[in-house]
Amino acid sequence: MKVYLNGKFVDRQAATVSVFDHGLLYGDGVFEGIRSYNGLIFKLHEHLDRLFESAHTIMLKIPLSKPELADAVRQSLRVNKLSNAYIRLVVTRGEGDLGLDPRKCTRPTVFVIADRIELYPKKLYEQGLELITVATQRNVPEALNPQIKSLNYLNNILAKIEAITAGYEEAIMLSPSGYVTECTGENIFVVSGKRLLTPPPYIGVLRGITRRSVMELGRKQKLDVAEELLTRYDLFNAEECFLTGTAAEIVPVVKIDGRVIGAGKPGPATRQLQAAFRRLTKTEGVRY
Ligand code: PXG
């Protein structure tokens, strides 16, 4: 495997960063997770836009232009001869000293890893997922805005550990007021009648690229799509519930905190959106 690292393609073993890199010392950096399907990079420009927004927000100047980074992604897929892949794009503050001061970091570290996609078990999509809400609240936007896709994922990891400890694969995180935010690496949606609802970004969620695609597909399917504050009550009493993310795509949720959701199996709206999303990934994207 060849990894793009600071302008060069190097062997996997040589793809290393310094122990003084602030991405490692402080989680000071930003990243993206991108998919390619049959030679098409899905929503590449949307991912690059979000990466640049995250970087701009933490005052990290990416030393490449968007077209240059897009090229690095395309080349990563080509040199590794991948047609279906998961791509991790990372920009860290770079090497500094042991202090926090980002001014000591003069050159951001940029790398791109393109690897074969590890698909989730088919069973997950057929039977649906059982979730629990956890005690770890989602970061509040006033402290660390979840819209920044930063290398600092401890908030999510702590919630994931709680779910795993309790015997579940994924957790629902709430805001300090008890509103539903998102899962540890996926956005959440509910269907109630003709309404397709997902929490608004201001409550503390990542503006997922899959989330946006699903909202657009929902509108095309004549669903009434809205960003609304949701409580656990709203989840428990929804007809359908599902999660969205680049890696997971659309995952049906059938039980939350012991309550069966709807009919307890993937619902018709979820299935229709899954089918429409699959069509989209096959037809849309940047060729390489
Ligand atoms: N919320 C959070 C907190 C995320 O990290 C999403 C939502 C979904 O966003 P997209 O743009 O992918 O629709 C994410 C996705 C992985 C992985 O390998 C995924 C994410 C982060 C880290 C790992 O599954 N982010």
mmCIF file of C-alpha atoms and ligand atoms in Angstrom:
data_model
loop_
_atom_site.group_PDB
_atom_site.id
_atom_site.type_symbol
_atom_site.label_atom_id
_atom_site.label_comp_id
_atom_site.label_asym_id
_atom_site.label_seq_id
_atom_site.Cartn_x
_atom_site.Cartn_y
_atom_site.Cartn_z
ATOM 1 C CA MET A 1 0.000 0.000 0.000
ATOM 2 C CA LYS A 2 1.174 3.512 -0.826
ATOM 3 C CA VAL A 3 0.248 6.422 1.409
ATOM 4 C CA TYR A 4 0.317 10.061 0.361
ATOM 5 C CA LEU A 5 2.352 11.944 2.980
ATOM 6 C CA ASN A 6 3.332 15.595 2.591
ATOM 7 C CA GLY A 7 3.500 15.550 -1.178
ATOM 8 C CA LYS A 8 4.994 12.089 -1.723
ATOM 9 C CA PHE A 9 3.723 8.547 -2.032
ATOM 10 C CA VAL A 10 5.520 6.333 0.479
ATOM 11 C CA ASP A 11 5.216 2.692 1.530
ATOM 12 C CA ARG A 12 2.912 1.941 4.419
ATOM 13 C CA GLN A 13 5.911 1.234 6.745
ATOM 14 C CA ALA A 14 7.453 4.600 5.888
ATOM 15 C CA ALA A 15 4.170 6.482 6.416
ATOM 16 C CA THR A 16 4.982 7.809 9.892
ATOM 17 C CA VAL A 17 4.652 11.141 11.667
ATOM 18 C CA SER A 18 6.710 12.667 14.473
ATOM 19 C CA VAL A 19 5.860 12.104 18.158
ATOM 20 C CA PHE A 20 5.989 15.925 18.311
ATOM 21 C CA ASP A 21 3.132 16.248 15.812
ATOM 22 C CA HIS A 22 0.339 18.175 17.512
ATOM 23 C CA GLY A 23 -2.204 15.972 15.796
ATOM 24 C CA LEU A 24 -0.938 13.234 18.097
ATOM 25 C CA LEU A 25 -0.012 15.329 21.158
ATOM 26 C CA TYR A 26 -3.248 17.329 21.264
ATOM 27 C CA GLY A 27 -5.658 16.054 18.628
ATOM 28 C CA ASP A 28 -4.964 19.355 16.891
ATOM 29 C CA GLY A 29 -6.037 18.735 13.319
ATOM 30 C CA VAL A 30 -8.947 17.912 11.028
ATOM 31 C CA PHE A 31 -9.960 14.978 8.867
ATOM 32 C CA GLU A 32 -12.439 13.503 6.407
ATOM 33 C CA GLY A 33 -13.648 9.980 5.700
ATOM 34 C CA ILE A 34 -14.605 9.549 2.038
ATOM 35 C CA ARG A 35 -15.878 6.607 -0.045
ATOM 36 C CA SER A 36 -15.336 5.597 -3.618
ATOM 37 C CA TYR A 37 -17.733 3.325 -5.463
ATOM 38 C CA ASN A 38 -16.692 1.605 -8.710
ATOM 39 C CA GLY A 39 -14.180 4.249 -9.673
ATOM 40 C CA LEU A 40 -16.287 7.214 -8.568
ATOM 41 C CA ILE A 41 -15.425 9.294 -5.509
ATOM 42 C CA PHE A 42 -18.698 10.082 -3.760
ATOM 43 C CA LYS A 43 -19.245 13.759 -2.822
ATOM 44 C CA LEU A 44 -15.525 14.579 -3.023
ATOM 45 C CA HIS A 45 -16.094 18.330 -3.302
ATOM 46 C CA GLU A 46 -18.483 18.361 -0.352
ATOM 47 C CA HIS A 47 -15.878 16.543 1.758
ATOM 48 C CA LEU A 48 -13.141 18.967 0.676
ATOM 49 C CA ASP A 49 -15.382 21.943 1.444
ATOM 50 C CA ARG A 50 -16.059 20.581 4.942
ATOM 51 C CA LEU A 51 -12.352 19.866 5.509
ATOM 52 C CA PHE A 52 -11.453 23.450 4.575
ATOM 53 C CA GLU A 53 -14.238 24.824 6.801
ATOM 54 C CA SER A 54 -13.051 22.717 9.749
ATOM 55 C CA ALA A 55 -9.461 23.871 9.139
ATOM 56 C CA HIS A 56 -10.493 27.520 8.763
ATOM 57 C CA THR A 57 -12.417 27.342 12.039
ATOM 58 C CA ILE A 58 -9.382 26.080 13.972
ATOM 59 C CA MET A 59 -7.150 28.563 12.093
ATOM 60 C CA LEU A 60 -5.160 25.843 10.367
ATOM 61 C CA LYS A 61 -3.983 26.784 6.897
ATOM 62 C CA ILE A 62 -3.993 23.749 4.621
ATOM 63 C CA PRO A 63 -0.831 24.019 2.472
ATOM 64 C CA LEU A 64 -2.636 22.713 -0.630
ATOM 65 C CA SER A 65 -5.495 24.056 -2.700
ATOM 66 C CA LYS A 66 -8.736 22.093 -3.028
ATOM 67 C CA PRO A 67 -7.835 20.938 -6.578
ATOM 68 C CA GLU A 68 -4.402 19.807 -5.337
ATOM 69 C CA LEU A 69 -5.952 17.834 -2.487
ATOM 70 C CA ALA A 70 -8.529 16.367 -4.863
ATOM 71 C CA ASP A 71 -5.611 15.242 -7.036
ATOM 72 C CA ALA A 72 -3.879 13.640 -4.038
ATOM 73 C CA VAL A 73 -7.075 11.676 -3.317
ATOM 74 C CA ARG A 74 -7.484 10.618 -6.968
ATOM 75 C CA GLN A 75 -3.838 9.547 -7.232
ATOM 76 C CA SER A 76 -4.061 7.610 -3.935
ATOM 77 C CA LEU A 77 -6.847 5.530 -5.429
ATOM 78 C CA ARG A 78 -5.035 5.046 -8.707
ATOM 79 C CA VAL A 79 -1.619 4.031 -7.329
ATOM 80 C CA ASN A 80 -3.298 1.539 -4.995
ATOM 81 C CA LYS A 81 -5.538 0.250 -7.822
ATOM 82 C CA LEU A 82 -8.680 0.603 -5.744
ATOM 83 C CA SER A 83 -12.148 0.848 -7.219
ATOM 84 C CA ASN A 84 -14.172 0.566 -3.997
ATOM 85 C CA ALA A 85 -12.368 2.260 -1.157
ATOM 86 C CA TYR A 86 -12.421 4.146 2.098
ATOM 87 C CA ILE A 87 -10.270 7.253 2.011
ATOM 88 C CA ARG A 88 -8.963 9.007 5.112
ATOM 89 C CA LEU A 89 -7.796 12.564 4.518
ATOM 90 C CA VAL A 90 -5.951 14.122 7.475
ATOM 91 C CA VAL A 91 -4.365 17.520 8.086
ATOM 92 C CA THR A 92 -2.652 18.102 11.429
ATOM 93 C CA ARG A 93 -1.135 21.245 12.910
ATOM 94 C CA GLY A 94 2.242 19.596 12.277
ATOM 95 C CA GLU A 95 5.366 19.143 14.309
ATOM 96 C CA GLY A 96 5.866 21.512 17.239
ATOM 97 C CA ASP A 97 7.257 21.355 20.754
ATOM 98 C CA LEU A 98 5.649 19.992 23.935
ATOM 99 C CA GLY A 99 3.621 23.158 24.526
ATOM 100 C CA LEU A 100 0.140 23.818 23.135
ATOM 101 C CA ASP A 101 1.246 26.860 21.154
ATOM 102 C CA PRO A 102 0.254 26.238 17.525
ATOM 103 C CA ARG A 103 2.641 28.989 16.395
ATOM 104 C CA LYS A 104 5.487 26.515 16.993
ATOM 105 C CA CYS A 105 4.047 24.259 14.316
ATOM 106 C CA THR A 106 5.272 25.693 11.046
ATOM 107 C CA ARG A 107 4.323 22.977 8.581
ATOM 108 C CA PRO A 108 0.976 21.140 8.692
ATOM 109 C CA THR A 109 1.168 17.393 8.130
ATOM 110 C CA VAL A 110 -1.035 16.199 5.257
ATOM 111 C CA PHE A 111 -1.740 12.561 4.530
ATOM 112 C CA VAL A 112 -4.189 10.453 2.558
ATOM 113 C CA ILE A 113 -4.797 6.769 3.248
ATOM 114 C CA ALA A 114 -6.834 4.838 0.686
ATOM 115 C CA ASP A 115 -7.727 1.318 1.688
ATOM 116 C CA ARG A 116 -10.203 -1.387 0.817
ATOM 117 C CA ILE A 117 -13.559 -0.692 2.434
ATOM 118 C CA GLU A 118 -14.476 -2.901 5.384
ATOM 119 C CA LEU A 119 -18.183 -3.362 4.876
ATOM 120 C CA TYR A 120 -20.485 -3.753 7.862
ATOM 121 C CA PRO A 121 -22.189 -7.163 8.202
ATOM 122 C CA LYS A 122 -25.205 -7.596 5.913
ATOM 123 C CA LYS A 123 -27.232 -8.685 8.940
ATOM 124 C CA LEU A 124 -27.046 -5.147 10.282
ATOM 125 C CA TYR A 125 -28.953 -3.787 7.289
ATOM 126 C CA GLU A 126 -31.472 -6.618 7.183
ATOM 127 C CA GLN A 127 -32.269 -6.873 10.889
ATOM 128 C CA GLY A 128 -31.509 -3.346 12.052
ATOM 129 C CA LEU A 129 -29.540 -2.037 14.992
ATOM 130 C CA GLU A 130 -30.392 -1.781 18.669
ATOM 131 C CA LEU A 131 -29.175 1.430 20.322
ATOM 132 C CA ILE A 132 -28.918 2.890 23.788
ATOM 133 C CA THR A 133 -28.639 6.480 24.935
ATOM 134 C CA VAL A 134 -25.561 7.048 27.062
ATOM 135 C CA ALA A 135 -24.629 9.369 29.932
ATOM 136 C CA THR A 136 -21.786 11.025 28.019
ATOM 137 C CA GLN A 137 -23.323 14.156 26.507
ATOM 138 C CA ARG A 138 -22.306 15.458 23.093
ATOM 139 C CA ASN A 139 -19.830 18.333 23.190
ATOM 140 C CA VAL A 140 -21.647 21.653 23.354
ATOM 141 C CA PRO A 141 -21.036 23.887 20.316
ATOM 142 C CA GLU A 142 -19.970 26.724 22.636
ATOM 143 C CA ALA A 143 -17.018 24.612 23.847
ATOM 144 C CA LEU A 144 -16.040 22.476 20.868
ATOM 145 C CA ASN A 145 -18.439 22.627 17.951
ATOM 146 C CA PRO A 146 -19.234 19.128 16.644
ATOM 147 C CA GLN A 147 -19.432 20.699 13.168
ATOM 148 C CA ILE A 148 -15.627 20.777 13.261
ATOM 149 C CA LYS A 149 -14.498 17.345 12.141
ATOM 150 C CA SER A 150 -11.403 17.448 14.325
ATOM 151 C CA LEU A 151 -8.929 14.765 15.382
ATOM 152 C CA ASN A 152 -10.295 15.147 18.901
ATOM 153 C CA TYR A 153 -12.797 12.272 19.055
ATOM 154 C CA LEU A 154 -12.628 11.414 22.765
ATOM 155 C CA ASN A 155 -16.182 12.659 23.322
ATOM 156 C CA ASN A 156 -17.416 10.122 20.766
ATOM 157 C CA ILE A 157 -15.059 7.378 21.946
ATOM 158 C CA LEU A 158 -16.254 7.735 25.553
ATOM 159 C CA ALA A 159 -19.846 7.323 24.365
ATOM 160 C CA LYS A 160 -18.854 4.337 22.199
ATOM 161 C CA ILE A 161 -17.151 2.694 25.208
ATOM 162 C CA GLU A 162 -20.345 3.130 27.237
ATOM 163 C CA ALA A 163 -22.388 1.437 24.518
ATOM 164 C CA ILE A 164 -19.916 -1.425 24.146
ATOM 165 C CA THR A 165 -19.686 -1.910 27.915
ATOM 166 C CA ALA A 166 -23.462 -2.222 28.024
ATOM 167 C CA GLY A 167 -23.430 -4.778 25.193
ATOM 168 C CA TYR A 168 -24.448 -2.498 22.282
ATOM 169 C CA GLU A 169 -22.618 -1.465 19.139
ATOM 170 C CA GLU A 170 -23.646 2.173 18.957
ATOM 171 C CA ALA A 171 -24.751 4.986 21.285
ATOM 172 C CA ILE A 172 -27.160 7.891 21.013
ATOM 173 C CA MET A 173 -25.668 11.043 22.520
ATOM 174 C CA LEU A 174 -27.866 13.753 24.012
ATOM 175 C CA SER A 175 -27.327 17.482 24.455
ATOM 176 C CA PRO A 176 -27.070 18.879 28.003
ATOM 177 C CA SER A 177 -30.825 19.648 27.844
ATOM 178 C CA GLY A 178 -31.611 16.085 26.836
ATOM 179 C CA TYR A 179 -32.213 16.599 23.127
ATOM 180 C CA VAL A 180 -31.050 13.940 20.710
ATOM 181 C CA THR A 181 -27.866 14.945 18.864
ATOM 182 C CA GLU A 182 -26.265 12.051 16.955
ATOM 183 C CA CYS A 183 -24.450 8.755 17.364
ATOM 184 C CA THR A 184 -20.679 8.427 17.772
ATOM 185 C CA GLY A 185 -19.983 8.387 14.026
ATOM 186 C CA GLU A 186 -23.396 8.697 12.374
ATOM 187 C CA ASN A 187 -26.270 11.155 12.172
ATOM 188 C CA ILE A 188 -29.765 10.064 13.211
ATOM 189 C CA PHE A 189 -33.144 10.381 11.454
ATOM 190 C CA VAL A 190 -36.737 9.479 12.320
ATOM 191 C CA VAL A 191 -39.758 8.979 10.075
ATOM 192 C CA SER A 192 -43.224 9.865 11.354
ATOM 193 C CA GLY A 193 -45.985 9.729 8.757
ATOM 194 C CA LYS A 194 -44.712 11.751 5.802
ATOM 195 C CA ARG A 195 -42.171 13.573 7.937
ATOM 196 C CA LEU A 196 -38.423 12.881 7.825
ATOM 197 C CA LEU A 197 -36.740 14.558 10.782
ATOM 198 C CA THR A 198 -33.156 15.002 11.965
ATOM 199 C CA PRO A 199 -31.697 17.215 14.706
ATOM 200 C CA PRO A 200 -30.500 20.715 13.715
ATOM 201 C CA PRO A 201 -26.730 21.435 13.696
ATOM 202 C CA TYR A 202 -27.034 24.041 16.477
ATOM 203 C CA ILE A 203 -27.879 21.346 19.022
ATOM 204 C CA GLY A 204 -24.420 19.867 18.434
ATOM 205 C CA VAL A 205 -24.074 17.542 15.455
ATOM 206 C CA LEU A 206 -21.737 17.092 12.545
ATOM 207 C CA ARG A 207 -23.337 18.231 9.296
ATOM 208 C CA GLY A 208 -22.960 14.817 7.708
ATOM 209 C CA ILE A 209 -22.495 14.555 3.960
ATOM 210 C CA THR A 210 -24.659 11.413 3.939
ATOM 211 C CA ARG A 211 -27.199 13.306 6.077
ATOM 212 C CA ARG A 212 -27.441 16.005 3.412
ATOM 213 C CA SER A 213 -27.813 13.456 0.574
ATOM 214 C CA VAL A 214 -30.558 11.648 2.481
ATOM 215 C CA MET A 215 -32.423 14.904 3.129
ATOM 216 C CA GLU A 216 -32.320 15.641 -0.626
ATOM 217 C CA LEU A 217 -33.464 12.111 -1.499
ATOM 218 C CA GLY A 218 -36.257 12.390 1.072
ATOM 219 C CA ARG A 219 -37.522 15.576 -0.570
ATOM 220 C CA LYS A 220 -37.498 13.850 -3.975
ATOM 221 C CA GLN A 221 -39.583 11.068 -2.439
ATOM 222 C CA LYS A 222 -42.112 13.711 -1.355
ATOM 223 C CA LEU A 223 -41.299 13.423 2.312
ATOM 224 C CA ASP A 224 -41.625 16.539 4.432
ATOM 225 C CA VAL A 225 -37.971 16.914 5.470
ATOM 226 C CA ALA A 226 -37.048 19.115 8.437
ATOM 227 C CA GLU A 227 -34.356 19.759 11.033
ATOM 228 C CA GLU A 228 -36.144 19.616 14.372
ATOM 229 C CA LEU A 229 -35.268 19.165 18.018
ATOM 230 C CA LEU A 230 -36.007 15.566 18.986
ATOM 231 C CA THR A 231 -36.395 13.997 22.416
ATOM 232 C CA ARG A 232 -36.037 10.348 23.374
ATOM 233 C CA TYR A 233 -39.853 10.273 23.405
ATOM 234 C CA ASP A 234 -39.839 11.258 19.719
ATOM 235 C CA LEU A 235 -37.420 8.430 18.936
ATOM 236 C CA PHE A 236 -39.363 5.819 20.931
ATOM 237 C CA ASN A 237 -42.612 6.747 19.168
ATOM 238 C CA ALA A 238 -41.294 7.176 15.632
ATOM 239 C CA GLU A 239 -42.452 4.829 12.891
ATOM 240 C CA GLU A 240 -38.915 4.383 11.627
ATOM 241 C CA CYS A 241 -35.443 5.369 12.662
ATOM 242 C CA PHE A 242 -32.083 5.091 10.887
ATOM 243 C CA LEU A 243 -28.486 6.301 11.024
ATOM 244 C CA THR A 244 -26.408 7.832 8.228
ATOM 245 C CA GLY A 245 -22.661 8.004 7.681
ATOM 246 C CA THR A 246 -20.043 7.612 4.972
ATOM 247 C CA ALA A 247 -18.864 4.210 6.165
ATOM 248 C CA ALA A 248 -22.233 2.828 7.329
ATOM 249 C CA GLU A 249 -24.405 4.525 4.659
ATOM 250 C CA ILE A 250 -28.011 4.047 5.922
ATOM 251 C CA VAL A 251 -28.496 1.701 8.889
ATOM 252 C CA PRO A 252 -32.019 0.889 10.156
ATOM 253 C CA VAL A 253 -32.594 1.169 13.930
ATOM 254 C CA VAL A 254 -35.196 -1.178 15.402
ATOM 255 C CA LYS A 255 -34.879 -0.750 19.167
ATOM 256 C CA ILE A 256 -33.785 2.126 21.423
ATOM 257 C CA ASP A 257 -33.342 1.764 25.198
ATOM 258 C CA GLY A 258 -35.452 -1.401 25.092
ATOM 259 C CA ARG A 259 -38.362 0.217 23.181
ATOM 260 C CA VAL A 260 -39.265 -1.340 19.847
ATOM 261 C CA ILE A 261 -39.335 1.283 17.065
ATOM 262 C CA GLY A 262 -42.333 0.980 14.729
ATOM 263 C CA ALA A 263 -42.750 -2.596 13.530
ATOM 264 C CA GLY A 264 -39.356 -3.625 14.947
ATOM 265 C CA LYS A 265 -37.861 -4.136 11.496
ATOM 266 C CA PRO A 266 -36.454 -1.870 8.769
ATOM 267 C CA GLY A 267 -39.407 0.226 7.547
ATOM 268 C CA PRO A 268 -40.538 1.110 4.002
ATOM 269 C CA ALA A 269 -39.252 4.699 3.991
ATOM 270 C CA THR A 270 -35.840 3.538 5.226
ATOM 271 C CA ARG A 271 -35.712 0.871 2.503
ATOM 272 C CA GLN A 272 -36.682 3.347 -0.200
ATOM 273 C CA LEU A 273 -34.016 5.772 0.916
ATOM 274 C CA GLN A 274 -31.428 2.973 1.038
ATOM 275 C CA ALA A 275 -32.285 2.012 -2.555
ATOM 276 C CA ALA A 276 -32.177 5.622 -3.759
ATOM 277 C CA PHE A 277 -28.868 6.195 -1.953
ATOM 278 C CA ARG A 278 -27.350 3.092 -3.546
ATOM 279 C CA ARG A 279 -28.400 4.353 -6.992
ATOM 280 C CA LEU A 280 -26.826 7.723 -6.239
ATOM 281 C CA THR A 281 -23.465 6.186 -5.259
ATOM 282 C CA LYS A 282 -23.455 4.241 -8.530
ATOM 283 C CA THR A 283 -24.135 7.205 -10.771
ATOM 284 C CA GLU A 284 -22.645 10.276 -9.085
ATOM 285 C CA GLY A 285 -19.067 11.048 -8.226
ATOM 286 C CA VAL A 286 -15.646 12.230 -9.324
ATOM 287 C CA ARG A 287 -13.922 9.803 -11.696
ATOM 288 C CA TYR A 288 -10.280 8.839 -11.192
HETATM 289 N N1 PXG B 1 -21.409 12.328 13.020
HETATM 290 C C1 PXG B 1 -20.143 12.127 13.405
HETATM 291 C C2 PXG B 1 -19.727 12.514 14.759
HETATM 292 C C3 PXG B 1 -19.229 11.553 12.502
HETATM 293 O O1 PXG B 1 -17.963 11.380 12.876
HETATM 294 C C4 PXG B 1 -20.996 11.423 10.856
HETATM 295 C C5 PXG B 1 -21.832 12.001 11.785
HETATM 296 C C6 PXG B 1 -21.503 11.145 9.480
HETATM 297 O O2 PXG B 1 -20.988 12.097 8.570
HETATM 298 P P1 PXG B 1 -20.771 11.747 7.027
HETATM 299 O O3 PXG B 1 -20.250 13.017 6.441
HETATM 300 O O4 PXG B 1 -19.767 10.631 6.957
HETATM 301 O O5 PXG B 1 -22.083 11.386 6.484
HETATM 302 C C7 PXG B 1 -19.670 11.160 11.213
HETATM 303 C C8 PXG B 1 -18.780 10.451 10.258
HETATM 304 C C9 PXG B 1 -15.859 5.613 10.234
HETATM 305 C C10 PXG B 1 -15.803 6.987 10.735
HETATM 306 O O6 PXG B 1 -14.794 5.103 9.837
HETATM 307 C C11 PXG B 1 -16.771 7.920 10.422
HETATM 308 C C12 PXG B 1 -16.661 9.207 10.923
HETATM 309 C C13 PXG B 1 -15.611 9.471 11.737
HETATM 310 C C14 PXG B 1 -14.694 8.549 12.056
HETATM 311 C C15 PXG B 1 -14.756 7.286 11.541
HETATM 312 O O7 PXG B 1 -16.942 5.034 10.265
HETATM 313 N N2 PXG B 1 -17.491 10.269 10.685
#
